[in-house]
Amino acid sequence: MGERYFQHTFPNGLTLLGEQMPGMQSAAMTLMLPAGSSTDPVDRLGSATVLSDLVLRGAGPRDSRQLTDYLDSLGLQRGSGVGIHHTRFSCAALADRVLEGMPVYADIVRRAHLPPTGFDAARDLALQALAGLDDDPRQKLLIKLREWHFPSPFGRSSMGKKDNLEKLTVELCKADYGRRYHAKESILAIAGNIDFERVKDEVARNFGDWNGSSDVPLEVMPPPGNFHHEKQDSEQTHIGIAYPSIPETHADYYTLRLALEVLSGGMSGRLFTEIREKRALVYNVWAGYSSLKGSGSILGYAGTSNDRAQATLDTFIAELHRFVEGVTADELSRAKIGLKASIIMSGESTSARAGAIAHDFFMRGRIRTVDEMKNAIDEVTLDRVNAYLKSNKPGPFTIVTVGPKELKTP
Amino acid sequence: MGERYFQHTFPNGLTLLGEQMPGMQSAAMTLMLPAGSSTDPVDRLGSATVLSDLVLRGAGPRDSRQLTDYLDSLGLQRGSGVGIHHTRFSCAALADRVLEGMPVYADIVRRAHLPPTGFDAARDLALQALAGLDDDPRQKLLIKLREWHFPSPFGRSSMGKKDNLEKLTVELCKADYGRRYHAKESILAIAGNIDFERVKDEVARNFGDWNGSSDVPLEVMPPPGNFHHEKQDSEQTHIGIAYPSIPETHADYYTLRLALEVLSGGMSGRLFTEIREKRALVYNVWAGYSSLKGSGSILGYAGTSNDRAQATLDTFIAELHRFVEGVTADELSRAKIGLKASIIMSGESTSARAGAIAHDFFMRGRIRTVDEMKNAIDEVTLDRVNAYLKSNKPGPFTIVTVGPKELKTP
């Protein structure tokens, strides 16, 4: 590992990751806890989302208002969110301010007040977000696609379900906090203008005696898969396509990523060229890689007017099948340049790098350096891509549509 | 101007702006042409948008496919868009690649092919985007708010109108290209790992003999203003509030910006705290500064469930009126830190800086350095903010709502 990268796992199971970025004044922190939608209790979907709001409403010596005021007084630009595997809290600011904020993040994940009034507000907001989905058919489609494609509980939406949220209580949230907010398997990543020894001391002081805990067992069930139509009286039809692929840790990961770049990277990507530029079938179309721990999938999306929906779906599927014929040397060359360019550009953002090293560690158990990724891309040959595509036909497809009319599926 | 900043206007009226950013490998370019929605012909609204797509479909020695392939082979991450005053093309990549791409951008704005088949596709996509608005009530609200608040033609949506787009022809686009794509009042800004002399030579070679041209005269008409309800059978009600304010060039610009930061900056902002955190009335609420050349406005938005819409509007208006009572020293201190932090963070992004210096030049005729902005913020006193708020009561309000039911307006 280069001298700019650091990795340390504390005895309680918390892993600290760091990347020094010369030339930056800022630093960004990402703290990931093993509290994703996949570990929501089966009858209380949406718990992690409500909890991720509630823990910010007072913690340690500060009530809700004081906590928000204090973090703003450090100039921290903050975010939080719930994914399949984790609840994530992130912030970015001048590097020293991020370190000053660390004791508050320790309060949030260890000593949150979880007040009943805060719970009511947090749950109300979660219910409103869910109701607002009907005004956003594109987001609704992407949620349904994951639900139908991924094995349960990995296809769940972090937004939860209405009746589940209505049954939630502040006592259940408190129990959930004890169960899922713990050091074991948590990841704290920091990137930017940092001194690793100082960061390590600060993390040890604030999180070193945080309790570990046991894993939450998961019962994995196969996904419904196949085809699903969600009737909605909308102006556009939204189409989602998914099929299984290799995990990130596979030796052919960059072989696949480069093939996907030919399909949907940049503006010369095949989907964009064939579906949008040549035939003007859709306003927005893409396909990309999506990973769970230990498995990977291709997810694709197209949003189109209702009368062009069938032609769009047919063309999309035809483009996927055309993959077995391989890609050209020019296409691969552009794909390599495009993928490397986006890696280099994200190497100039402290927030992007903090998120990337945290993701890497979770998926692979280690950090990849920017140079390592660039080299892995350079090593992929045209023969390798085409051999891979020949022996890995796309499918079986999960196809989900949201719109007024059902489509004919292949 | 610091030695890291450069500004040069060529004899044909094109202005080149530069910012050297030490420690970066990348560069970003923004090219702004005086072809915004405000100069669309009055019966062909949406022209600039169709044209901004069409010019990318072949230019100079390359046809549509070759052009896209070539720009992708340089690894350029690209964007384009039409605003009120300008059509904007932007790209970012390793610094040398951005310079290599410059001759292509010269082809695009000077020697576009404007092929009839490309026109059909570009117009179809514009019509589809317009039809899709009904699936996106939030975006619809923001478009309507600008339409009702700003003087015509500055309140126009760049998406145009259906019947106008249907009347558009490739011949009209060609005439429009000659009329609005020219050197005079165009701005080319580049930020990142650049050598200014080299950039200037490259721009002189590619754009130096580009023709200037005359301005397009505008007939400015007062906005409809007041209150407007757009009935839509949606799950949420979307509320927009706007009122006039000072232009960016005003001596009290940062006085106002800091007051707005107290209202809606960070998570301790009054709107977020009062409407979202305490009362859980809305999922999303904000207010911000919006500028036209020579004037400024405050625009605000709230999206809420239909049964809470009236309470949300009332609370929003009450918070705006509370402004006359002034802000506290703590609030101002947090506002200063927050605003400076966001300036410093955007100072680490080549794309953000290229866009910022181009915007500065258009609005003020010169670049502001990051240090100048920080100093201007530091100089604002509590007395000055409170004196400003006392003598500048919010209003008169333009209020637009999208949702199933009309609201009671103040």
Short mmCIF file of N, CA, C and O in Angstrom, two decimals, chain A residues 42-95:
data_model
loop_
_atom_site.label_atom_id
_atom_site.label_comp_id
_atom_site.label_asym_id
_atom_site.label_seq_id
_atom_site.Cartn_x
_atom_site.Cartn_y
_atom_site.Cartn_z
N VAL A 42 -37.81 -7.58 9.99
CA VAL A 42 -38.62 -7.95 8.84
C VAL A 42 -40.00 -7.27 8.83
O VAL A 42 -40.57 -7.03 7.77
N ASP A 43 -40.52 -6.92 10.00
CA ASP A 43 -41.83 -6.26 10.06
C ASP A 43 -41.71 -4.77 10.35
O ASP A 43 -42.68 -4.11 10.67
N ARG A 44 -40.48 -4.23 10.27
CA ARG A 44 -40.30 -2.80 10.54
C ARG A 44 -39.37 -2.18 9.50
O ARG A 44 -38.40 -1.51 9.81
N LEU A 45 -39.70 -2.42 8.24
CA LEU A 45 -38.88 -1.87 7.16
C LEU A 45 -38.94 -0.34 7.19
O LEU A 45 -40.01 0.24 7.32
N GLY A 46 -37.77 0.26 7.06
CA GLY A 46 -37.67 1.72 7.16
C GLY A 46 -37.05 2.16 8.48
O GLY A 46 -36.76 3.34 8.68
N SER A 47 -36.84 1.18 9.40
CA SER A 47 -36.28 1.50 10.72
C SER A 47 -34.95 2.25 10.64
O SER A 47 -34.73 3.23 11.34
N ALA A 48 -34.05 1.77 9.78
CA ALA A 48 -32.72 2.38 9.71
C ALA A 48 -32.81 3.83 9.28
O ALA A 48 -32.06 4.69 9.77
N THR A 49 -33.75 4.11 8.37
CA THR A 49 -33.91 5.48 7.88
C THR A 49 -34.41 6.40 8.98
O THR A 49 -33.88 7.50 9.19
N VAL A 50 -35.44 5.96 9.72
CA VAL A 50 -35.96 6.78 10.82
C VAL A 50 -34.86 6.99 11.87
O VAL A 50 -34.64 8.10 12.36
N LEU A 51 -34.13 5.92 12.17
CA LEU A 51 -33.07 6.01 13.18
C LEU A 51 -31.97 6.97 12.74
O LEU A 51 -31.44 7.75 13.55
N SER A 52 -31.62 6.95 11.46
CA SER A 52 -30.53 7.81 10.98
C SER A 52 -30.90 9.29 11.08
O SER A 52 -30.02 10.15 11.14
N ASP A 53 -32.20 9.60 11.12
CA ASP A 53 -32.65 10.97 11.34
C ASP A 53 -32.70 11.25 12.84
O ASP A 53 -32.17 12.27 13.33
N LEU A 54 -33.25 10.30 13.57
CA LEU A 54 -33.47 10.48 15.01
C LEU A 54 -32.16 10.69 15.79
O LEU A 54 -32.11 11.49 16.72
N VAL A 55 -31.09 9.99 15.42
CA VAL A 55 -29.83 10.11 16.18
C VAL A 55 -29.22 11.51 16.07
O VAL A 55 -28.37 11.88 16.88
N LEU A 56 -29.65 12.27 15.05
CA LEU A 56 -29.12 13.63 14.90
C LEU A 56 -29.88 14.64 15.76
O LEU A 56 -29.52 15.80 15.85
N ARG A 57 -30.96 14.17 16.42
CA ARG A 57 -31.81 15.08 17.20
C ARG A 57 -31.42 15.07 18.67
O ARG A 57 -32.22 14.82 19.55
N GLY A 58 -30.13 15.34 18.92
CA GLY A 58 -29.62 15.40 20.29
C GLY A 58 -28.74 14.21 20.59
O GLY A 58 -29.12 13.06 20.34
N ALA A 59 -27.52 14.47 21.14
CA ALA A 59 -26.57 13.39 21.45
C ALA A 59 -25.51 13.94 22.39
O ALA A 59 -25.11 15.10 22.27
N GLY A 60 -25.05 13.11 23.35
CA GLY A 60 -24.02 13.54 24.29
C GLY A 60 -24.50 14.76 25.05
O GLY A 60 -25.65 14.82 25.49
N PRO A 61 -23.66 15.77 25.21
CA PRO A 61 -24.04 16.94 26.01
C PRO A 61 -24.97 17.92 25.29
O PRO A 61 -25.35 18.92 25.86
N ARG A 62 -25.33 17.67 24.02
CA ARG A 62 -26.07 18.67 23.24
C ARG A 62 -27.47 18.19 22.86
O ARG A 62 -27.64 17.06 22.41
N ASP A 63 -28.46 19.07 22.99
CA ASP A 63 -29.79 18.73 22.49
C ASP A 63 -29.81 18.92 20.97
O ASP A 63 -28.80 19.30 20.37
N SER A 64 -30.95 18.69 20.37
CA SER A 64 -31.06 18.67 18.90
C SER A 64 -30.53 19.97 18.29
O SER A 64 -29.70 19.97 17.38
N ARG A 65 -31.02 21.07 18.80
CA ARG A 65 -30.67 22.37 18.27
C ARG A 65 -29.18 22.67 18.46
O ARG A 65 -28.50 23.14 17.55
N GLN A 66 -28.68 22.36 19.67
CA GLN A 66 -27.26 22.63 19.97
C GLN A 66 -26.34 21.80 19.07
O GLN A 66 -25.30 22.27 18.62
N LEU A 67 -26.75 20.58 18.81
CA LEU A 67 -25.93 19.69 17.98
C LEU A 67 -25.82 20.23 16.55
O LEU A 67 -24.72 20.33 15.99
N THR A 68 -26.97 20.59 15.99
CA THR A 68 -26.97 21.14 14.63
C THR A 68 -26.17 22.44 14.58
O THR A 68 -25.34 22.64 13.68
N ASP A 69 -26.42 23.32 15.56
CA ASP A 69 -25.70 24.60 15.59
C ASP A 69 -24.19 24.38 15.67
O ASP A 69 -23.41 25.03 14.98
N TYR A 70 -23.77 23.43 16.52
CA TYR A 70 -22.34 23.22 16.70
C TYR A 70 -21.69 22.70 15.42
O TYR A 70 -20.65 23.20 14.99
N LEU A 71 -22.32 21.72 14.77
CA LEU A 71 -21.73 21.18 13.53
C LEU A 71 -21.69 22.26 12.44
O LEU A 71 -20.72 22.35 11.69
N ASP A 72 -22.74 23.10 12.39
CA ASP A 72 -22.71 24.21 11.42
C ASP A 72 -21.62 25.22 11.77
O ASP A 72 -21.02 25.83 10.89
N SER A 73 -21.37 25.41 13.08
CA SER A 73 -20.35 26.39 13.48
C SER A 73 -18.94 25.91 13.11
O SER A 73 -18.00 26.68 13.12
N LEU A 74 -18.80 24.61 12.82
CA LEU A 74 -17.52 24.11 12.31
C LEU A 74 -17.45 24.19 10.78
O LEU A 74 -16.43 23.89 10.18
N GLY A 75 -18.55 24.59 10.15
CA GLY A 75 -18.57 24.68 8.69
C GLY A 75 -18.62 23.32 8.01
O GLY A 75 -18.22 23.18 6.86
N LEU A 76 -19.11 22.29 8.72
CA LEU A 76 -19.15 20.95 8.13
C LEU A 76 -20.31 20.83 7.15
O LEU A 76 -21.46 21.04 7.52
N GLN A 77 -20.01 20.46 5.92
CA GLN A 77 -21.05 20.13 4.95
C GLN A 77 -21.38 18.65 5.16
O GLN A 77 -20.51 17.81 5.04
N ARG A 78 -22.62 18.38 5.50
CA ARG A 78 -22.94 17.04 6.00
C ARG A 78 -23.96 16.31 5.14
O ARG A 78 -24.78 16.93 4.47
N GLY A 79 -23.89 15.01 5.23
CA GLY A 79 -24.88 14.18 4.59
C GLY A 79 -25.09 12.92 5.40
O GLY A 79 -24.26 12.55 6.23
N SER A 80 -26.22 12.26 5.18
CA SER A 80 -26.42 10.95 5.79
C SER A 80 -27.37 10.18 4.90
O SER A 80 -28.11 10.77 4.10
N GLY A 81 -27.33 8.87 5.00
CA GLY A 81 -28.21 8.09 4.16
C GLY A 81 -28.13 6.62 4.54
O GLY A 81 -27.21 6.19 5.24
N VAL A 82 -29.13 5.89 4.11
CA VAL A 82 -29.18 4.46 4.40
C VAL A 82 -29.12 3.69 3.09
O VAL A 82 -29.88 3.96 2.17
N GLY A 83 -28.18 2.75 3.00
CA GLY A 83 -28.07 1.89 1.84
C GLY A 83 -28.45 0.47 2.19
O GLY A 83 -29.04 0.21 3.25
N ILE A 84 -28.12 -0.46 1.33
CA ILE A 84 -28.49 -1.86 1.56
C ILE A 84 -27.74 -2.43 2.76
O ILE A 84 -28.30 -3.08 3.63
N HIS A 85 -26.43 -2.14 2.83
CA HIS A 85 -25.61 -2.73 3.88
C HIS A 85 -25.35 -1.79 5.06
O HIS A 85 -25.04 -2.25 6.15
N HIS A 86 -25.41 -0.48 4.84
CA HIS A 86 -24.95 0.46 5.87
C HIS A 86 -25.86 1.67 6.04
O HIS A 86 -26.56 2.07 5.13
N THR A 87 -25.75 2.28 7.25
CA THR A 87 -26.12 3.67 7.44
C THR A 87 -24.84 4.47 7.37
O THR A 87 -23.83 4.09 7.96
N ARG A 88 -24.88 5.57 6.62
CA ARG A 88 -23.67 6.34 6.37
C ARG A 88 -23.86 7.78 6.84
O ARG A 88 -24.86 8.42 6.55
N PHE A 89 -22.87 8.28 7.60
CA PHE A 89 -22.81 9.71 7.95
C PHE A 89 -21.54 10.26 7.32
O PHE A 89 -20.47 9.65 7.44
N SER A 90 -21.65 11.39 6.66
CA SER A 90 -20.46 11.94 6.03
C SER A 90 -20.38 13.44 6.25
O SER A 90 -21.39 14.10 6.50
N CYS A 91 -19.17 13.98 6.19
CA CYS A 91 -18.99 15.43 6.29
C CYS A 91 -17.69 15.83 5.60
O CYS A 91 -16.80 15.02 5.40
N ALA A 92 -17.62 17.10 5.23
CA ALA A 92 -16.41 17.64 4.60
C ALA A 92 -16.27 19.09 5.02
O ALA A 92 -17.26 19.79 5.20
N ALA A 93 -15.03 19.52 5.18
CA ALA A 93 -14.75 20.90 5.60
C ALA A 93 -13.24 21.10 5.58
O ALA A 93 -12.50 20.21 5.13
N LEU A 94 -12.75 22.24 6.06
CA LEU A 94 -11.32 22.39 6.29
C LEU A 94 -10.89 21.24 7.21
O LEU A 94 -11.60 20.88 8.14
N ALA A 95 -9.70 20.68 6.93
CA ALA A 95 -9.30 19.43 7.57
C ALA A 95 -9.39 19.48 9.11
O ALA A 95 -9.91 18.55 9.74
#
